[in-house]
Coordinates of C-alpha atoms and ligand atoms in Angstrom, one line a residue:
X1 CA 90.8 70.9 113.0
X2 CA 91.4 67.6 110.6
X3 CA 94.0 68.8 108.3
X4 CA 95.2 65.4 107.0
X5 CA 98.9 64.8 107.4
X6 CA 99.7 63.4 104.0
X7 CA 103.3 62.3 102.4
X8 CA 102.2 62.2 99.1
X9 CA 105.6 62.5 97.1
X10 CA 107.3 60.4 99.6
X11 CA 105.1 57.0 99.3
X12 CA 107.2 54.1 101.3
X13 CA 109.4 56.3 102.8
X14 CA 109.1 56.5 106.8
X15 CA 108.2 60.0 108.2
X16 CA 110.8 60.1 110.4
X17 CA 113.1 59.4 107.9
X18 CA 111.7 62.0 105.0
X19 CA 113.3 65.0 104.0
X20 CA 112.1 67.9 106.0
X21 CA 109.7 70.4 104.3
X22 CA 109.3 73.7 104.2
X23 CA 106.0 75.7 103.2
X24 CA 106.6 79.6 102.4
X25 CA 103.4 81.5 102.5
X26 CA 103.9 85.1 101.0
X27 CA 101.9 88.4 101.6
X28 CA 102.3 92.0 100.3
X29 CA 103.7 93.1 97.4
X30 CA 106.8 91.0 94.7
X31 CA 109.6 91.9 97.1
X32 CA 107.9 89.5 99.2
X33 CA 107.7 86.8 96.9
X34 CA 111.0 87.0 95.7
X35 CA 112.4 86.8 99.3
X36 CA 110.2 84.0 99.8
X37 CA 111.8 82.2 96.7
X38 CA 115.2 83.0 99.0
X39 CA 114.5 81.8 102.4
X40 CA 113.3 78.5 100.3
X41 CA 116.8 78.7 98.8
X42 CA 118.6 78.7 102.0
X43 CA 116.0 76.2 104.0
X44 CA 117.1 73.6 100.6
X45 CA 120.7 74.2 101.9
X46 CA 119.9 73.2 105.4
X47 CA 118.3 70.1 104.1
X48 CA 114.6 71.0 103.3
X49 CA 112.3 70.2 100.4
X50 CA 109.3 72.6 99.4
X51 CA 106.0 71.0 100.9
X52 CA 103.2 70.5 98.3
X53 CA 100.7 72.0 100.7
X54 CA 100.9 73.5 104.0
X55 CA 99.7 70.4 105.7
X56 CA 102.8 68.9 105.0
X57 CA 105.5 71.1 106.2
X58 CA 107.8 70.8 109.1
X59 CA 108.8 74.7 108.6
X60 CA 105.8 76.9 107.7
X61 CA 107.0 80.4 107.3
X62 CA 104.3 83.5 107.0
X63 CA 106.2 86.3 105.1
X64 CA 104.0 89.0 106.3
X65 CA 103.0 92.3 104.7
X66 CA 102.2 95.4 107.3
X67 CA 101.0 98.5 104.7
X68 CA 97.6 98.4 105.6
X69 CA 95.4 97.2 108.8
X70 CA 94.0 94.5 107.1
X71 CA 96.8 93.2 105.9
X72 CA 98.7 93.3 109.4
X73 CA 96.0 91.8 111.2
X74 CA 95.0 89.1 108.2
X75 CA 98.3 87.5 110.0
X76 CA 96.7 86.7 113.3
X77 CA 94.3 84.8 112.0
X78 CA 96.4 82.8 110.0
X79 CA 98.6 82.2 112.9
X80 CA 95.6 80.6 114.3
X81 CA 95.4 78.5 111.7
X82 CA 98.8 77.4 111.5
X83 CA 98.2 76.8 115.1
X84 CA 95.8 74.2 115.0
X85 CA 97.8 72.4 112.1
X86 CA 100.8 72.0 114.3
X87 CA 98.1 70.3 117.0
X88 CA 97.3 68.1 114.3
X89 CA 100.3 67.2 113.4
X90 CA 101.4 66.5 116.5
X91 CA 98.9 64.4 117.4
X92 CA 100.2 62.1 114.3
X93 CA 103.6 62.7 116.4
X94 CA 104.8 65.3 113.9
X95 CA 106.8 69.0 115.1
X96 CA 105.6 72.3 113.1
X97 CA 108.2 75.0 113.7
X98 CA 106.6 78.4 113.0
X99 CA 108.2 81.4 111.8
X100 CA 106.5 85.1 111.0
X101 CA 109.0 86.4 108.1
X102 CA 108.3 89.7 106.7
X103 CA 107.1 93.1 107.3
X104 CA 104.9 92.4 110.5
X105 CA 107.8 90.7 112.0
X106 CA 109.9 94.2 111.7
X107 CA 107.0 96.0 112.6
X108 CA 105.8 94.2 115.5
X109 CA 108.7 92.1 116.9
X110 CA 108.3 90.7 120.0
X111 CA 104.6 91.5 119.8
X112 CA 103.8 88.6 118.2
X113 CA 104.9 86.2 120.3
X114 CA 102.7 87.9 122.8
X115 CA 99.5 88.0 120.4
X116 CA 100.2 84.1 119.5
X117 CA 102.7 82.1 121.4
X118 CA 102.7 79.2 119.1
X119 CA 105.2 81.4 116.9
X120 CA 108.8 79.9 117.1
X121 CA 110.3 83.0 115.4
X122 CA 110.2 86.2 114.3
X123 CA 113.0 87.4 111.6
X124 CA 113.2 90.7 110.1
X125 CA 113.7 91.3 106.4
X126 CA 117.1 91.4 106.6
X127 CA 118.2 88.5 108.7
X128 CA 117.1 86.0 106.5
X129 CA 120.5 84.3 105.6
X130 CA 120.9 84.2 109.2
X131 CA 118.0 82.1 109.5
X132 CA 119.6 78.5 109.9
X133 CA 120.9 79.7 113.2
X134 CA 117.9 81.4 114.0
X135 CA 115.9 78.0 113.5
X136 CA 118.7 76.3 115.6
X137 CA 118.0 78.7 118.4
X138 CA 114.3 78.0 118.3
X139 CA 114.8 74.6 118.4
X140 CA 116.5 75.1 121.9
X141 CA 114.0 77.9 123.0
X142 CA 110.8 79.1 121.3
X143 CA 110.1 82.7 120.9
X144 CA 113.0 83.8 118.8
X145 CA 113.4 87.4 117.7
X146 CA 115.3 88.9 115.1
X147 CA 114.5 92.3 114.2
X148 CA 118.0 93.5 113.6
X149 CA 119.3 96.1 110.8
X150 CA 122.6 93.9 110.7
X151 CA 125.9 95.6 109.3
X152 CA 126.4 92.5 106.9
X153 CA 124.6 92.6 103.8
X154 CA 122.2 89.7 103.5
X155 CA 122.6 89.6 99.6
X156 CA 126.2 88.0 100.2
X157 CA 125.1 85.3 102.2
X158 CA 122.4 83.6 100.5
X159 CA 122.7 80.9 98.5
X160 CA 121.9 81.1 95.1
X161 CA 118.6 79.1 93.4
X162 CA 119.6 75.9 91.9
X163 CA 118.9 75.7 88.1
X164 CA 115.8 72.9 88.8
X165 CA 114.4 75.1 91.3
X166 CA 114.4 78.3 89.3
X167 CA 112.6 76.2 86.4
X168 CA 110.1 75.2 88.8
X169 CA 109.5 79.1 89.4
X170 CA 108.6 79.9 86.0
X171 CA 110.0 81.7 82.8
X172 CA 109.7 85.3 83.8
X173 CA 111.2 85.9 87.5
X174 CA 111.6 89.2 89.9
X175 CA 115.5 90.1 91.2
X176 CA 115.6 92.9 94.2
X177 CA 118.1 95.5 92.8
X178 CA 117.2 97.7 95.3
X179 CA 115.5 97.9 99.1
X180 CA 114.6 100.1 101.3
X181 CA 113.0 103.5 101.3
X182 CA 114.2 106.9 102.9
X183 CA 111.7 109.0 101.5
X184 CA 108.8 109.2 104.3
X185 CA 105.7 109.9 102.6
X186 CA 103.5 110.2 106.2
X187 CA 100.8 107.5 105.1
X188 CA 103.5 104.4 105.0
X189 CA 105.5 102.3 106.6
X190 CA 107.8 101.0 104.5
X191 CA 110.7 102.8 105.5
X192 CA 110.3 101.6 109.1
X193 CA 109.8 97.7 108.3
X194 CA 112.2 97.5 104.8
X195 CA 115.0 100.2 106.4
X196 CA 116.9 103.0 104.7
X197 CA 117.9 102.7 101.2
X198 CA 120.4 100.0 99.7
X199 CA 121.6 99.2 96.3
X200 CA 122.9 95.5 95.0
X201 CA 126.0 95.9 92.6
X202 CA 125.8 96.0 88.8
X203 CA 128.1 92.8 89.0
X204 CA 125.8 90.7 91.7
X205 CA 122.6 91.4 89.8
X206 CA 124.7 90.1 86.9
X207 CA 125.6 87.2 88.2
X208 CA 122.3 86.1 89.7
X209 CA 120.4 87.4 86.0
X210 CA 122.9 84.8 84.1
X211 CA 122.5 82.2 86.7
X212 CA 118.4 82.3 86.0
X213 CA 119.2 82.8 82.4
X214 CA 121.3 79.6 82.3
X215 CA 118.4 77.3 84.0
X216 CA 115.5 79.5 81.2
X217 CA 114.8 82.7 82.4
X218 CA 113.8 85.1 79.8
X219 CA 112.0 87.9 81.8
X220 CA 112.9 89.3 84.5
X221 CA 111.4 92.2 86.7
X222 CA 114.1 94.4 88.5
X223 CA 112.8 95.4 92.0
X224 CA 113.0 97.6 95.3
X225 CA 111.0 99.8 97.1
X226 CA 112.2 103.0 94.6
X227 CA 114.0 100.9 92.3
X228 CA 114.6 104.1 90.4
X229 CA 116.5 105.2 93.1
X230 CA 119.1 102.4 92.2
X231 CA 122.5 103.5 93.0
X232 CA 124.7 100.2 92.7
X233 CA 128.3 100.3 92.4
X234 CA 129.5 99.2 88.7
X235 CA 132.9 97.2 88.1
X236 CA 134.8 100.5 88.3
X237 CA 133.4 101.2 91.8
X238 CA 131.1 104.2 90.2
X239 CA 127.5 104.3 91.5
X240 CA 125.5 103.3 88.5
X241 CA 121.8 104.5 87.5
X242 CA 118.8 102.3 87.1
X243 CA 119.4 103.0 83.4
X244 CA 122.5 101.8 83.2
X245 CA 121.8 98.3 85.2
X246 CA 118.7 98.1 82.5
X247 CA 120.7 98.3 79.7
X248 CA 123.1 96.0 80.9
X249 CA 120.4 93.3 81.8
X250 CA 118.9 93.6 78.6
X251 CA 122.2 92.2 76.9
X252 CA 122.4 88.9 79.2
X253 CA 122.6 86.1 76.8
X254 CA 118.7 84.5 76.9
X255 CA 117.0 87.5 78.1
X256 CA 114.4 88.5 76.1
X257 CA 112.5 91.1 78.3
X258 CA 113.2 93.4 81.1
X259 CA 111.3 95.5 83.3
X260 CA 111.3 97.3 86.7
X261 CA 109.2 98.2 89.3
X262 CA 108.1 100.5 91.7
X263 CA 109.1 103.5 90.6
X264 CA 108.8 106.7 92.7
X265 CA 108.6 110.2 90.3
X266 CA 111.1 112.1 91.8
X267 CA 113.9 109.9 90.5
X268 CA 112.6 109.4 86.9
X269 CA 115.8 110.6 85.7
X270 CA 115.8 111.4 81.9
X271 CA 118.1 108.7 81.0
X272 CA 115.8 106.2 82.7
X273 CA 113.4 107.8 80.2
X274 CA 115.8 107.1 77.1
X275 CA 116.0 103.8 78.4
X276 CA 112.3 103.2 77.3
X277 CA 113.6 104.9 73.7
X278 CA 116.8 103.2 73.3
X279 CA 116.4 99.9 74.8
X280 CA 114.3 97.6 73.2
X281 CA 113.6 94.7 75.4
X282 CA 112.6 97.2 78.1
X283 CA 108.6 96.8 78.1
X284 CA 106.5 99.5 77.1
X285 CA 105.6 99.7 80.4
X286 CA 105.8 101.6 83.5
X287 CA 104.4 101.7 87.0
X288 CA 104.1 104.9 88.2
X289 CA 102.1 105.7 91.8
X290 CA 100.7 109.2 91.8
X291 CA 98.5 108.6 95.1
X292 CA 96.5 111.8 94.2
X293 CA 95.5 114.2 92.1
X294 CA 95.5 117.1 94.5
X295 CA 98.6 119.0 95.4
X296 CA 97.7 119.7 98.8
X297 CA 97.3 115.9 99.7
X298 CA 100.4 115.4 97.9
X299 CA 102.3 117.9 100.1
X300 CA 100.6 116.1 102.8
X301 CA 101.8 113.3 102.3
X302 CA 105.1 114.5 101.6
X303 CA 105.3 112.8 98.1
X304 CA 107.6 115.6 97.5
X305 CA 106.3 115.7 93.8
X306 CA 103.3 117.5 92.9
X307 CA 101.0 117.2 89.8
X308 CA 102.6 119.4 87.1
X309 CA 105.9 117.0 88.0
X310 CA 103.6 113.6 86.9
X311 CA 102.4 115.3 84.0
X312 CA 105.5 116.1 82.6
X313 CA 107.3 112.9 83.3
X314 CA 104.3 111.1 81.8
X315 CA 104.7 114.1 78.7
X316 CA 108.2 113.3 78.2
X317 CA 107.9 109.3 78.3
X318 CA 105.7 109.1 75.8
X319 CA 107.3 111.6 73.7
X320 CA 109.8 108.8 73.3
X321 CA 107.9 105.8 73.3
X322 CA 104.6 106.5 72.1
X323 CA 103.2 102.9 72.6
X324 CA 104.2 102.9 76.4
X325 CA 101.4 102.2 78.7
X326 CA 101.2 103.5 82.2
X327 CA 99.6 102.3 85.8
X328 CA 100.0 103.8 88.9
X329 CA 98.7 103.2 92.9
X330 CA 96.0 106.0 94.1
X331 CA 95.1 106.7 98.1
X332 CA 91.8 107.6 98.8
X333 CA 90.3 109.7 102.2
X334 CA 93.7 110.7 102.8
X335 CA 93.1 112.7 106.1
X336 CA 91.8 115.9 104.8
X337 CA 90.7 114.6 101.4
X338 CA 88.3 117.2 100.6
X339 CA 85.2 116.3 97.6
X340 CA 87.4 119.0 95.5
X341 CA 90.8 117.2 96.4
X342 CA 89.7 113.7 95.2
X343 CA 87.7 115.6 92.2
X344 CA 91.0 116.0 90.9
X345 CA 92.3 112.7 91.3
X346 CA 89.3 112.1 88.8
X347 CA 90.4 114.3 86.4
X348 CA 94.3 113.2 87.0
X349 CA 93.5 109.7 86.0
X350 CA 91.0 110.9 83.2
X351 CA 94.0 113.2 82.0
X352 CA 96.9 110.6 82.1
X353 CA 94.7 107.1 81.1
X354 CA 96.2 104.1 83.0
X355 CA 96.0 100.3 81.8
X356 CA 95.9 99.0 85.4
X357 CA 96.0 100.6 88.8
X358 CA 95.9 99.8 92.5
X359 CA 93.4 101.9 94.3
X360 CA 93.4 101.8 98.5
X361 CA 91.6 103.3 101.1
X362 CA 93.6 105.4 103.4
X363 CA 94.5 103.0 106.2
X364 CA 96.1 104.4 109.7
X365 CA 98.9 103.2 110.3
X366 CA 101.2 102.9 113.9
X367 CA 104.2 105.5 114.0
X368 CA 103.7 107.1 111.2
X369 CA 102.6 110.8 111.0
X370 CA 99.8 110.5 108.9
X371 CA 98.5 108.6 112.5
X372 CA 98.8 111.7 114.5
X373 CA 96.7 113.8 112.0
X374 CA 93.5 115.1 113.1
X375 CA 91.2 115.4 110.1
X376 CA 90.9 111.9 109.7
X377 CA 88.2 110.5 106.5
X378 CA 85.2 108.8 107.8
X379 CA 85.1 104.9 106.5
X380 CA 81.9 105.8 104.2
X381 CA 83.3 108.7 102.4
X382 CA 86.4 106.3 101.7
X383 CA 84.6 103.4 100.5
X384 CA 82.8 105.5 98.0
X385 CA 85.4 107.4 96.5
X386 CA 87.5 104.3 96.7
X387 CA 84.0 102.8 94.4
X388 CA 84.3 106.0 92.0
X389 CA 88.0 106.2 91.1
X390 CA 87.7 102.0 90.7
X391 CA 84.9 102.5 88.3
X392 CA 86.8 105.0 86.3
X393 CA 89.8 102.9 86.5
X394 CA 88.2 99.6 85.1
X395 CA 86.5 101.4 82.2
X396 CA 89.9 103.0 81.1
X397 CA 91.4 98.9 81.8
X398 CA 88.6 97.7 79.5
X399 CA 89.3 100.4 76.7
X400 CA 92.8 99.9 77.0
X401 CA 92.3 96.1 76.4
X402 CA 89.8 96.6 73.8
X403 CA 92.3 98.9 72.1
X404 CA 94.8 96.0 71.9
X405 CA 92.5 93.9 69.1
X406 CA 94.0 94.1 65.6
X407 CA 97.2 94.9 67.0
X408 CA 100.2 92.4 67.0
X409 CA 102.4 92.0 70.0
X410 CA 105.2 90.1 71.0
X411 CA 104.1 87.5 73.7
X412 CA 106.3 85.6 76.2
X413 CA 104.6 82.7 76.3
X414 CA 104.8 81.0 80.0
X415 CA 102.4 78.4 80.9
X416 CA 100.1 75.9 78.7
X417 CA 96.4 76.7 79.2
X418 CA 93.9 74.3 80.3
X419 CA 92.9 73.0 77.1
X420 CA 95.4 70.6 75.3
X421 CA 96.9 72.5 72.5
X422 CA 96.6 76.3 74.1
X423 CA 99.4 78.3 75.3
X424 CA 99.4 81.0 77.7
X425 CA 101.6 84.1 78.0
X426 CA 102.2 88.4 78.9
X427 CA 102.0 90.8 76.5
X428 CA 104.2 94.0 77.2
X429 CA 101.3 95.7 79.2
X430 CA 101.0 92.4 81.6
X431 CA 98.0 91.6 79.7
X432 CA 97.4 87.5 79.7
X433 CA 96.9 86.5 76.1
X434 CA 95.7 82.6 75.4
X435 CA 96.2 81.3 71.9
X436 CA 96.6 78.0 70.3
X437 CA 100.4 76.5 70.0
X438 CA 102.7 74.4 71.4
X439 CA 103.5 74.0 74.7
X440 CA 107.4 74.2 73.4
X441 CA 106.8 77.7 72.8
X442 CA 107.2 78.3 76.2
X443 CA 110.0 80.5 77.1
X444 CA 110.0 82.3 73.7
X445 CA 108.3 85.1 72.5
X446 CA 106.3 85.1 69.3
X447 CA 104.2 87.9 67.3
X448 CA 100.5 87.3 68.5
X449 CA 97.8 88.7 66.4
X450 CA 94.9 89.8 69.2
X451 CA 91.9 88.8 68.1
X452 CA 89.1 88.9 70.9
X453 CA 89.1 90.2 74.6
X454 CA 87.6 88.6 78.0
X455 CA 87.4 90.4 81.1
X456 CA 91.0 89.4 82.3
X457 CA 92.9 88.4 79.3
X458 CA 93.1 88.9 75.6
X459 CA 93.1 85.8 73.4
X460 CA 95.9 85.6 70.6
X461 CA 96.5 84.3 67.2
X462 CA 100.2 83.3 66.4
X463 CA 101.3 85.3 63.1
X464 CA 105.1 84.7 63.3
X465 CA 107.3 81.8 64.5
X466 CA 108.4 82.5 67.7
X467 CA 111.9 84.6 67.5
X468 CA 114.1 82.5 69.6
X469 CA 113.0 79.2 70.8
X470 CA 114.2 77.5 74.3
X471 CA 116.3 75.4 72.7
X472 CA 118.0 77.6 70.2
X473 CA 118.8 80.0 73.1
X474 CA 120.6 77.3 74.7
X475 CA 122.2 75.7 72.0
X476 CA 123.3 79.4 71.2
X477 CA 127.4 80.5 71.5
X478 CA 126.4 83.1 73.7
X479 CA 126.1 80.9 76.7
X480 CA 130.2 80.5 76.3
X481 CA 132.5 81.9 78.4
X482 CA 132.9 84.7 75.9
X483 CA 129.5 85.9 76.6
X484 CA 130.5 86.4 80.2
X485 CA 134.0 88.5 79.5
X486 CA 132.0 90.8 76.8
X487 CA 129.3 91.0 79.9
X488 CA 132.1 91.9 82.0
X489 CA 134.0 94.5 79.8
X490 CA 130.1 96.3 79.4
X491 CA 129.8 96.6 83.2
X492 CA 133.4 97.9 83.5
Ligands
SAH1 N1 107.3 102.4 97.0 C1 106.2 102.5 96.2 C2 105.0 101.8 96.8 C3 105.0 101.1 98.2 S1 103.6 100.5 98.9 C4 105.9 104.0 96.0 O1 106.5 104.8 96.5 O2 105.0 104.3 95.3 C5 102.4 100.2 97.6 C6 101.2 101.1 97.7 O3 100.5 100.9 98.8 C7 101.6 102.6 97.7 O4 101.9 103.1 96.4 C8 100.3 103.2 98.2 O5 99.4 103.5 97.2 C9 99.7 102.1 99.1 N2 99.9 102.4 100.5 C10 101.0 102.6 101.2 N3 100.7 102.9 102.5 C11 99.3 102.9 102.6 C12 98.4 103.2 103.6 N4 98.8 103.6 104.9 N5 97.1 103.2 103.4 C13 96.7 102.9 102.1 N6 97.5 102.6 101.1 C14 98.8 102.6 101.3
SF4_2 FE1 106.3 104.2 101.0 FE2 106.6 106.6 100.0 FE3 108.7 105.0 100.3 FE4 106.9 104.4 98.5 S1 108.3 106.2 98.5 S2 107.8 103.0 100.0 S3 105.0 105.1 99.4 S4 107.5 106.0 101.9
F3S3 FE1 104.0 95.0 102.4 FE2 106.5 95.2 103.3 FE3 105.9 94.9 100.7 S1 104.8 96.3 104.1 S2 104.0 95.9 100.5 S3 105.5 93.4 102.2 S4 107.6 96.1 101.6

């Protein structure tokens, strides 16, 4: 293959004496991303710059994702790929270190050193601030494996992002509050790869929210695997509530916006519901997975929730806040799915009305004891449910978006569009909305007017000034140390 080996930013500078690079490559779902975002952190400590492209790294990692086949196996053939860049590269007398990250690499270990021996290491989700040993190791000796559920807590080792870095990530970023699952629905494997449940403290969310607050954060996405689950210890050494760390967040000098995700229905507690009443940067928003309509697939599955308990959360939330909006993931051919069972996913989703979903076909997956079961659902029947309850889906997304012209919603704007003069932002729902402004109204939210609506976004017309700017956030007291102590006293 004749991937070009390039050195773009470093013009004039010998290879051999260039910084090294590091190219991330993230799979699966924002836990994934996030982590990504950290191994970059600690590669930047041992030295490394983030390559432009992947043709240009010295380090490519893969940070794998393992909840469905496709997904699992999608990493083979990238490792091929991968392959034949480091046989280019070397040919221009250049070394490629390879490391699987990610769920795969808990999954399958060892494995995948067997399936591709060009990998250098394999590292577990939770040995990733071990990894400039690990990368020392390989150095010494390919085939590396770390699949460890180490006593240390990774969270205390990494290095934080430094203030240039998180303004190259964007205005609205994701913070892991909470990993880990231990509540074994029999379709997934997320307990296996991401390990048993763990909560990060009120006080080291805190301090990693100010720190992206400081370099122009204003949104930022709490997750974990059941991020409602969260259980984190507050100053006093209490375990502290989702709701809680929310409201807390929420009062972090230069955040204008908060939100959480995923969220599993047995622990939406009823003061994370007040939350959405009482606190108002918390978006209107809420991810919600159901996975079916049927009560028998949900007990087998072992969701531990049944369809009367959705209802009544979704009941309850918007009793309180009327304008929320809700999405939700959905399995389909479940083994057993019966036409009658699916049927009343149909009329779930018809019932409830989501502005967004995920929909999957059931996929098989190793160990787990939806595997072992019998009554498995032939591909067809899947793929034309999975067809049905997308259909219904999108038409309930197009409403929804429809719904939103005339209205006026308060937009973080994020990126400039492609046309000079044109900003781009979210609206609460996660909607894009383009209007015209300035590309300094990035990183403040402003009252946008929706006026017409594409397939994929909703375009905007500015009708007030935008409520805090960058700059006046910045040149605001609160960043003082005062802002910290009153921070401090709220957590205690
Ligand atoms: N913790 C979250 C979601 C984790 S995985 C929750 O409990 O809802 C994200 C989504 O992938 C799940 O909600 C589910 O819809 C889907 N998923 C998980 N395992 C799957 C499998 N084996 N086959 C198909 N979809 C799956
Ligand atoms: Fe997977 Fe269920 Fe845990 Fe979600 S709650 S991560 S679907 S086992
Ligand atoms: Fe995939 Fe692991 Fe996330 S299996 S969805 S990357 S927790």
């Amino acid at each position: 293959m004749g991937a070009p080996v390039s050195d773009a930013s470093g013009a004039g500078i010998p290879l051999t004496d260039r910084a090294k690079r590091i190219f991330v490559k993230s799979f699966g779902c924002q836990m994934n991303v996030y982590d990504s975002h950290r191994m970059a952190d600690v590669a930047a400590q041992e030295g490394y710059q983030e390559a432009a492209t992947i043709e240009d790294a010295d380090l490519v990692v893969l940070n794998t994702c393992h909840i469905r086949e496709r997904a699992s196996e999608k990493i083979y053939s990238e490792l091929g790929k991968v392959r034949e860049l480091r046989e280019a590269r070397e040919v221009a007398g250049l070394k490629t270190t390879i490391v699987v990250a990610g769920c795969v690499a808990q999954a399958e270990g060892a494995e995948i050193l067997r399936r591709q021996p060009a990998v250098d290491l394999v590292v577990g989700p939770q040995n990733y601030h071990r990894l400039p040993q690990l990368l020392r190791a390989a150095s010494l000796r390919s085939g590396v494996v770390d699949t460890t559920f180490p006593v240390e807590d990774k969270f205390d080792h990494l290095p934080a992002s430094s203030p240039a870095t998180i303004r190259s990530r964007g205005v609205s970023a994701f913070v892991t509050v909470q990993e880990g699952c231990d509540k074994f629905c029999s379709f997934c494997v997320v307990p296996y790869t991401r390990g048993a449940e763990s909560s990060r403290s009120v006080a080291k969310v805190v301090q990693e929210i100010v720190g992206l607050a400081r370099a122009g954060v204003r949104e930022v996405t709490l997750i974990g695997q059941n991020v409602n689950a969260y259980h984190g210890q507050d100053e006093g050494g209490r375990a502290a509530d989702l709701a809680h760390l929310l409201n807390v967040v929420a009062k972090i000098p230069g955040i204008l916006r908060v939100r959480y995700t995923t969220s599993h229905p047995n622990d939406m507690s009823e003061a994370l519901i007040l939350a959405h009443r009482d606190n108002p940067s918390l978006a209107p928003y809420l991810h919600l997975p159901v996975q079916s309509g049927s009560n028998r697939i949900l007990a087998a599955m072992n969701r531990k929730h049944d369809v009367g308990d959705y209802m009544d959360i979704v009941g309850r939330i918007r009793a309180v806040r009327p304008d929320i909006a809700l999405s939700s993931d959905f399995i389909v051919g479940y083994p057993g799915e019966s036409d009658a069972d699916f049927q009343e996913t149909l009329d779930l989703v018809g019932a409830v009305g989501f502005a967004a979903s995920y929909t999957f076909k059931y996929s098989s997956r190793p160990g787990t004891p939806g595997a072992e079961l019998k009554n498995q659902i032939d591909e067809q029947t899947k793929s034309a449910r999975l067809l049905t309850l997308q259909q219904l889906l999108e038409d309930q997304r197009q409403a929804f978006n429809r719904a939103a012209v005339g209205r006026i919603m308060p937009v973080l704007f994020e990126k400039s569009g492609r046309h000079a003069g044109q900003v781009i932002g979210r609206s609460p729902y996660l909607q894009s909305v383009y209007a015209v402004g300035d590309a300094a109204l990035i990183g403040a939210i402003a009252d946008v007017e929706i006026i017409g609506v594409g397939p994929n976004s909703l375009r905007g017309r500015i009708v007030a000034p935008a409520s805090q700017s960058l700059d006046e956030i910045q040149r605001n007291a609160a960043f003082s140390g005062e802002a910290d102590a009153s921070l401090r006293k709220e957590n205690a």
